[in-house]
Tab-separated table of C-alpha atoms in Angstrom:
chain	number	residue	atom	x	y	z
A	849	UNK	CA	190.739	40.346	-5.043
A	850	UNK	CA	187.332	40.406	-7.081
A	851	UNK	CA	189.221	40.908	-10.538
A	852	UNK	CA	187.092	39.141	-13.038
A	853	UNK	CA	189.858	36.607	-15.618
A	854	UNK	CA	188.436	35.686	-18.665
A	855	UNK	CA	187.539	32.157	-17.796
A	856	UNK	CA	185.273	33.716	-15.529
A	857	UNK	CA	183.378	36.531	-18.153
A	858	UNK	CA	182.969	33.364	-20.506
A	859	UNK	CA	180.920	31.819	-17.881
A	860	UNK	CA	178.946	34.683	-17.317
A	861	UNK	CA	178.302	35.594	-20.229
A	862	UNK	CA	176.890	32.222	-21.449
A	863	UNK	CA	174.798	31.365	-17.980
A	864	UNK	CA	173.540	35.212	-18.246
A	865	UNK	CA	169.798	35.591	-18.070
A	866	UNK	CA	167.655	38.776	-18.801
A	867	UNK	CA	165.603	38.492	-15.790
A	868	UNK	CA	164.595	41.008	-12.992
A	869	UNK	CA	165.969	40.767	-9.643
A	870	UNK	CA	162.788	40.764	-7.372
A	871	UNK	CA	162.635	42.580	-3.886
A	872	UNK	CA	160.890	39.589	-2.619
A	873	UNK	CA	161.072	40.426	1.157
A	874	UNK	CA	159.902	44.146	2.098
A	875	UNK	CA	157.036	43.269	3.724
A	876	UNK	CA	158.200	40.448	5.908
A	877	UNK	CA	159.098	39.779	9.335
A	878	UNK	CA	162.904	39.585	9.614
A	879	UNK	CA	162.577	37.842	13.378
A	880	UNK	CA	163.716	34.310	14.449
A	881	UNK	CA	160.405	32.861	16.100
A	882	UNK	CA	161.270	30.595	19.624
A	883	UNK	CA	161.257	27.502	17.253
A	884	UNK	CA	163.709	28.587	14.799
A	885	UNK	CA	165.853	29.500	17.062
A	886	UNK	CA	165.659	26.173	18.717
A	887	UNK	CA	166.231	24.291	15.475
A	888	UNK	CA	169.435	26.421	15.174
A	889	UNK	CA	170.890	25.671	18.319
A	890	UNK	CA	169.787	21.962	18.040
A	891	UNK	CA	171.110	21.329	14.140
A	892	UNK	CA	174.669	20.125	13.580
A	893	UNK	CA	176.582	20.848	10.318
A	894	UNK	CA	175.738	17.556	9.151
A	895	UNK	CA	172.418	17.500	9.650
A	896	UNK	CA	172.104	21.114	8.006
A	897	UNK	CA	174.413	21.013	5.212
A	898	UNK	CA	177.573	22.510	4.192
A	899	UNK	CA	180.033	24.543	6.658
A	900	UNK	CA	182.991	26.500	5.858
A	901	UNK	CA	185.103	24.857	8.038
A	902	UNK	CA	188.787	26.854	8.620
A	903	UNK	CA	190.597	24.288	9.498
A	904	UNK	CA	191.758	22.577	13.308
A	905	UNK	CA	193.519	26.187	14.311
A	906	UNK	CA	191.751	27.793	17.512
A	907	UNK	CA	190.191	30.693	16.467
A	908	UNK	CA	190.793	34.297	18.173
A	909	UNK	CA	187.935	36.560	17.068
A	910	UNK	CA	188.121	40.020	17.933
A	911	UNK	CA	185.039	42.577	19.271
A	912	UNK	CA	182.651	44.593	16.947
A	913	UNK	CA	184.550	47.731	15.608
A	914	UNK	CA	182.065	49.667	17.283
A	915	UNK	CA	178.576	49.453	19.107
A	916	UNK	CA	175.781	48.438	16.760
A	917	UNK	CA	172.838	50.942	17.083
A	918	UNK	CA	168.775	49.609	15.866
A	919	UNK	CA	169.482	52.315	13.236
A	920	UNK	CA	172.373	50.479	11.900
A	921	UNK	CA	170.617	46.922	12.066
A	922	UNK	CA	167.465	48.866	9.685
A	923	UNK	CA	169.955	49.994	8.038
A	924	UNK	CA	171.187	46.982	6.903
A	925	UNK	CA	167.852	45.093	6.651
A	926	UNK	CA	166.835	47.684	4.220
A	927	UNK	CA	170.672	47.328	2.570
A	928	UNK	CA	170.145	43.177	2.160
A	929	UNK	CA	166.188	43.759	0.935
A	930	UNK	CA	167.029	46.371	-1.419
A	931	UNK	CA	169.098	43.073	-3.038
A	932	UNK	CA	166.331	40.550	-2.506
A	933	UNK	CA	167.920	38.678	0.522
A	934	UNK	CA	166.042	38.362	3.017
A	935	UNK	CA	167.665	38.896	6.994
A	936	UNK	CA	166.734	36.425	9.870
A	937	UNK	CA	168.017	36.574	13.163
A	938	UNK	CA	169.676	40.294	12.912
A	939	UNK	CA	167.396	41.811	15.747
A	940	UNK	CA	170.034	41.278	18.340
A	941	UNK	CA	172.982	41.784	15.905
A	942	UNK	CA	176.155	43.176	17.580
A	943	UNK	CA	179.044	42.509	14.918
A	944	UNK	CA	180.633	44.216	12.229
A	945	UNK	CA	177.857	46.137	9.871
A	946	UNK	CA	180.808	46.456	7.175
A	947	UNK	CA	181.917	42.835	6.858
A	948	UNK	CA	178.100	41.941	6.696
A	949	UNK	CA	177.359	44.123	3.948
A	950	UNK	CA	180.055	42.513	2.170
A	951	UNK	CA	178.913	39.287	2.605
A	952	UNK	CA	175.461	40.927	1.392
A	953	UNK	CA	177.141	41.963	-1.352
A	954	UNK	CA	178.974	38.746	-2.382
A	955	UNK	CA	175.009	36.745	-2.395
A	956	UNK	CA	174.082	39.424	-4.689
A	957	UNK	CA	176.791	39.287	-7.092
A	958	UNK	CA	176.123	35.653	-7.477
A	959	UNK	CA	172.561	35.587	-7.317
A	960	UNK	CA	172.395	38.797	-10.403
A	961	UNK	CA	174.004	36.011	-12.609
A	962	UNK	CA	172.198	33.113	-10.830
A	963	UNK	CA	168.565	34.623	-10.100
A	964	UNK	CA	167.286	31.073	-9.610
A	965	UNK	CA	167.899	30.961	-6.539
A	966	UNK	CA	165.676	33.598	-5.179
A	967	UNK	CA	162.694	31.605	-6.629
A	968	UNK	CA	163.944	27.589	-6.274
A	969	UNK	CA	162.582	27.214	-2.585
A	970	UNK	CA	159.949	28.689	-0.609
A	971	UNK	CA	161.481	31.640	1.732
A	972	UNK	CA	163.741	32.670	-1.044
A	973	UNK	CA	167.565	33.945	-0.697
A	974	UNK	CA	168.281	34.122	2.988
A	975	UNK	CA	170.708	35.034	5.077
A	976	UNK	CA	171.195	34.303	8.746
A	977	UNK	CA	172.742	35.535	11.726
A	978	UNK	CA	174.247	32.398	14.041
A	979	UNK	CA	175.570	32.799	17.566
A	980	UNK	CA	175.829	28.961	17.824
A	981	UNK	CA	177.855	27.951	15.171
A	982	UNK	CA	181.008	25.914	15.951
A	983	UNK	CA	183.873	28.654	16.205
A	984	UNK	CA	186.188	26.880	13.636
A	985	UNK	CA	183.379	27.642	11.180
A	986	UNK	CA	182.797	31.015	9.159
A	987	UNK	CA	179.586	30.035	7.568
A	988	UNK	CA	177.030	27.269	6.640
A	989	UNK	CA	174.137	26.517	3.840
A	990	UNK	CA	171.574	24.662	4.171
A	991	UNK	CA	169.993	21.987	2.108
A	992	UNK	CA	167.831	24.693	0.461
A	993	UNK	CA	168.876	28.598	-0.122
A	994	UNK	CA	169.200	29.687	3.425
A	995	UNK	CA	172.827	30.928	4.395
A	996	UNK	CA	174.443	31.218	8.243
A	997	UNK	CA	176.921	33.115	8.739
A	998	UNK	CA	179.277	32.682	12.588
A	999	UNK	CA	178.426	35.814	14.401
A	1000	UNK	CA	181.803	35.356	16.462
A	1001	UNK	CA	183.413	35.084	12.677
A	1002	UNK	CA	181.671	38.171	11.589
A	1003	UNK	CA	182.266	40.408	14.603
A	1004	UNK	CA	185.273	42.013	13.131
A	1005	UNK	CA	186.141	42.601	10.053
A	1006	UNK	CA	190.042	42.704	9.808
A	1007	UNK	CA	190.232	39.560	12.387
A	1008	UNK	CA	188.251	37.749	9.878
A	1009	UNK	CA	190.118	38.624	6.779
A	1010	UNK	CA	193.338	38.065	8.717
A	1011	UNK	CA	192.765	34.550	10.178
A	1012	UNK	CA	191.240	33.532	6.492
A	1013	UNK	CA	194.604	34.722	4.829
A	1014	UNK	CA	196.268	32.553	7.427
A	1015	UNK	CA	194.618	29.592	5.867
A	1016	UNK	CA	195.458	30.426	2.094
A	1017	UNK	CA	198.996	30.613	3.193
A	1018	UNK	CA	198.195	27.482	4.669
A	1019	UNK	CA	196.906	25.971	1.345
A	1020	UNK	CA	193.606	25.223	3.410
A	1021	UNK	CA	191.939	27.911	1.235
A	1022	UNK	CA	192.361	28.258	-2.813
A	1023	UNK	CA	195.508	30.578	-3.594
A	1024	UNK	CA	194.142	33.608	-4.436
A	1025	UNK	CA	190.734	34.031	-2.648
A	1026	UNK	CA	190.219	36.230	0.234
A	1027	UNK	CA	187.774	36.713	2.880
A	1028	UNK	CA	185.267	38.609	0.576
A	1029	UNK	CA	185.158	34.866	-1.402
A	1030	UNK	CA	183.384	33.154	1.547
A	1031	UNK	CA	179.911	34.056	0.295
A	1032	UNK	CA	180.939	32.689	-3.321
A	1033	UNK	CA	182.004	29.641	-1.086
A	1034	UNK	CA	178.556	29.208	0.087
A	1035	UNK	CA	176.275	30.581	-2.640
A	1036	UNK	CA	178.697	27.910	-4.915
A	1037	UNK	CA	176.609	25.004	-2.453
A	1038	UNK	CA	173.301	26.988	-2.721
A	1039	UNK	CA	174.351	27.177	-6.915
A	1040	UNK	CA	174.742	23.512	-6.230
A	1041	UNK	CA	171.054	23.218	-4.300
A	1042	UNK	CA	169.211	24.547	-6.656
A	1043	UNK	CA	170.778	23.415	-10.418
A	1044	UNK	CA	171.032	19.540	-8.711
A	1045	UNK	CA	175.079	19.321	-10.002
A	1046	UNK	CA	176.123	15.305	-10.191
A	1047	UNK	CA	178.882	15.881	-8.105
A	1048	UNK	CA	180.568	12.212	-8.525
A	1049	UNK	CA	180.579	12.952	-12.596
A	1050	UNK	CA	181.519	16.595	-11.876
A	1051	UNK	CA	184.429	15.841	-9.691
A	1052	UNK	CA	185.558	12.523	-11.747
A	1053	UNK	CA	188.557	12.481	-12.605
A	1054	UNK	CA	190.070	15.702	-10.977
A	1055	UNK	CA	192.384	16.177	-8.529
A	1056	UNK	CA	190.616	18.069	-5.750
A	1057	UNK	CA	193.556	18.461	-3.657
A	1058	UNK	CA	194.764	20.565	-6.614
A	1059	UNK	CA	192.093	23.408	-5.784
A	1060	UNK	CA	192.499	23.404	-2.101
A	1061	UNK	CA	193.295	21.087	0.900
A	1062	UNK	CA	189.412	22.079	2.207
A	1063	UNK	CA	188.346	21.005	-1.338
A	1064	UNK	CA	189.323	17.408	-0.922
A	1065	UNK	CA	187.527	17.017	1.804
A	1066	UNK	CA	184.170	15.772	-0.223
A	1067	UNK	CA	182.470	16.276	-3.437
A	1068	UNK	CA	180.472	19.226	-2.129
A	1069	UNK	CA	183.523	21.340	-0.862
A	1070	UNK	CA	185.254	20.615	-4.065
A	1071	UNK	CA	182.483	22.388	-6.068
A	1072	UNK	CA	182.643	25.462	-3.555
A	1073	UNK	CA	185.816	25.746	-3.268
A	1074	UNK	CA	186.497	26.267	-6.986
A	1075	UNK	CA	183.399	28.419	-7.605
A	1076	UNK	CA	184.899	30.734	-4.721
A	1077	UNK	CA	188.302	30.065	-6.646
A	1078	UNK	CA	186.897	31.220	-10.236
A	1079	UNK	CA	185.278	33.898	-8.648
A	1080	UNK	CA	188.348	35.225	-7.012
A	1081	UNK	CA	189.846	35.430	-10.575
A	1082	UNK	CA	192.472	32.713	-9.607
A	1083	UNK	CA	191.341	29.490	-10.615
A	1084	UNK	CA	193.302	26.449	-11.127
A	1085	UNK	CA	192.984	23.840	-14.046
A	1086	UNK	CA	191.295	21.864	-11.927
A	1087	UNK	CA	189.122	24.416	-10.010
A	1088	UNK	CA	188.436	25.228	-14.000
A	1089	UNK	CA	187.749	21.772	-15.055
A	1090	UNK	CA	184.918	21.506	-12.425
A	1091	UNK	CA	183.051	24.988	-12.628
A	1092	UNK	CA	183.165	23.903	-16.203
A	1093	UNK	CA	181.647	20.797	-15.788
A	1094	UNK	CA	178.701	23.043	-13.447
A	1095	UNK	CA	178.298	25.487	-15.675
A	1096	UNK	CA	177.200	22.994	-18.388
A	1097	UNK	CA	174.824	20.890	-15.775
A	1098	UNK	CA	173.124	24.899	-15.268
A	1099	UNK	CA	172.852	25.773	-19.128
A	1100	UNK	CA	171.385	22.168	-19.637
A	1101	UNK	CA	168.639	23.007	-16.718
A	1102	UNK	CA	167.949	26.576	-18.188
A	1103	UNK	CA	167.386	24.893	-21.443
A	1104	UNK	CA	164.909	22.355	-20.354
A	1105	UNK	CA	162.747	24.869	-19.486
């Protein structure tokens, strides 16, 4: 489902940078303090940015695969550090080790081609671990580099990759993408966060609907949905058209500097 089409190598190659991918995080504290975890019960989606929404279907999640041990939780503090993202809220983590690591592994891919986004904000690249998020929601970004990812969502791994092919059949999703393309989703808004895209000249013009139903819901979904979608390998004209349009907006930036 990660098959890279040539549109895609193009892109890469010309957005490419020779740069280092720091391990900015080893020596930080990985724990929520009482008033972050406030702020993340109190924020709603609009007042915090971007959610992955899956559409009005009730969702069914299943239990972790099997109990999560403090080893495995170090474990996979040490697996997200040793990629420069940084963990918050994982001290109490009780889902599906596997399926986070993926997700892990999806930042990474994006942030190896990308790697201004572990510098662009204070904190750097982070990723955290929600037990409030609505349940129709796999994941949200914030307004800076900070991602959330629905711990009911991410509590099993083949429920989540199930109920997500439910909504490509659906047409809610991109044809094409799979579960492993909801951290491009949401990496394509903190891509977005950090390069400054001018999403009404970016989206002119195309027909959004033509990428996904989820895409034509604004500007911003529009631009994640078809990074997920050229990511995935299986992007429309249109999906093309507007990861295009980005990756000229980036390569401008890069250049002014």
């Amino acid at each position: 489902p990660n098959c890279r089409c040539h549109h895609k190598i193009e892109f890469v190659e010309l957005l490419r940078q020779p740069e280092d991918t720091p391990d900015l995080y080893a020596d930080e504290d990985t724990a929520l303090t009482q008033e972050e975890s406030e702020e993340i019960e109190g924020e709603s989606a609009e007042e915090h940015g971007s959610s992955m929404a899956r559409g009005d279907e009730p969702a069914a999640w299943g239990e972790a695969p099997r109990p999560v041990t403090d080893a495995d939780r170090s474990e996979l503090v040490g697996y997200a550090e040793s990629r420069g993202i940084h963990l918050r809220g994982f001290e109490k983590f009780d889902g599906d080790t596997e399926a986070v690591k993926e997700f892990i592994d999806g930042m990474h891919q994006v942030a190896s081609e990308y790697p201004e986004v572990y510098t662009a904000y204070r904190g750097g690249l982070q990723l955290v671990y929600d037990r409030h998020m609505s349940p129709d929601d796999y994941a949200e970004t914030g307004r800076h580099t900070s991602i959330r990812i629905n711990a009911a969502a991410y509590r099993n791994r083949a429920a989540l990759e199930a109920d997500y092919a439910e909504r490509v059949k659906a047409g809610w999703f991109p044809a094409g993408t799979t579960y492993l393309n909801i951290p491009h989703h949401e990496m394509g808004h903190v891509l977005d966060n950090v390069f400054k895209f001018k999403k009404s000249k970016v989206i002119a013009g195309v027909d959004t609907w033509q990428v996904s139903q989820y895409a034509f819901t604004s500007p911003n979904e529009g631009i994640a949905e078809s990074f997920s979608s050229v990511m995935a390998g299986t992007p429309t004209p249109e999906a093309l058209t507007i990861w295009e349009r980005c990756a000229k907006i980036v390569a401008e930036r890069r250049g002014a500097r």
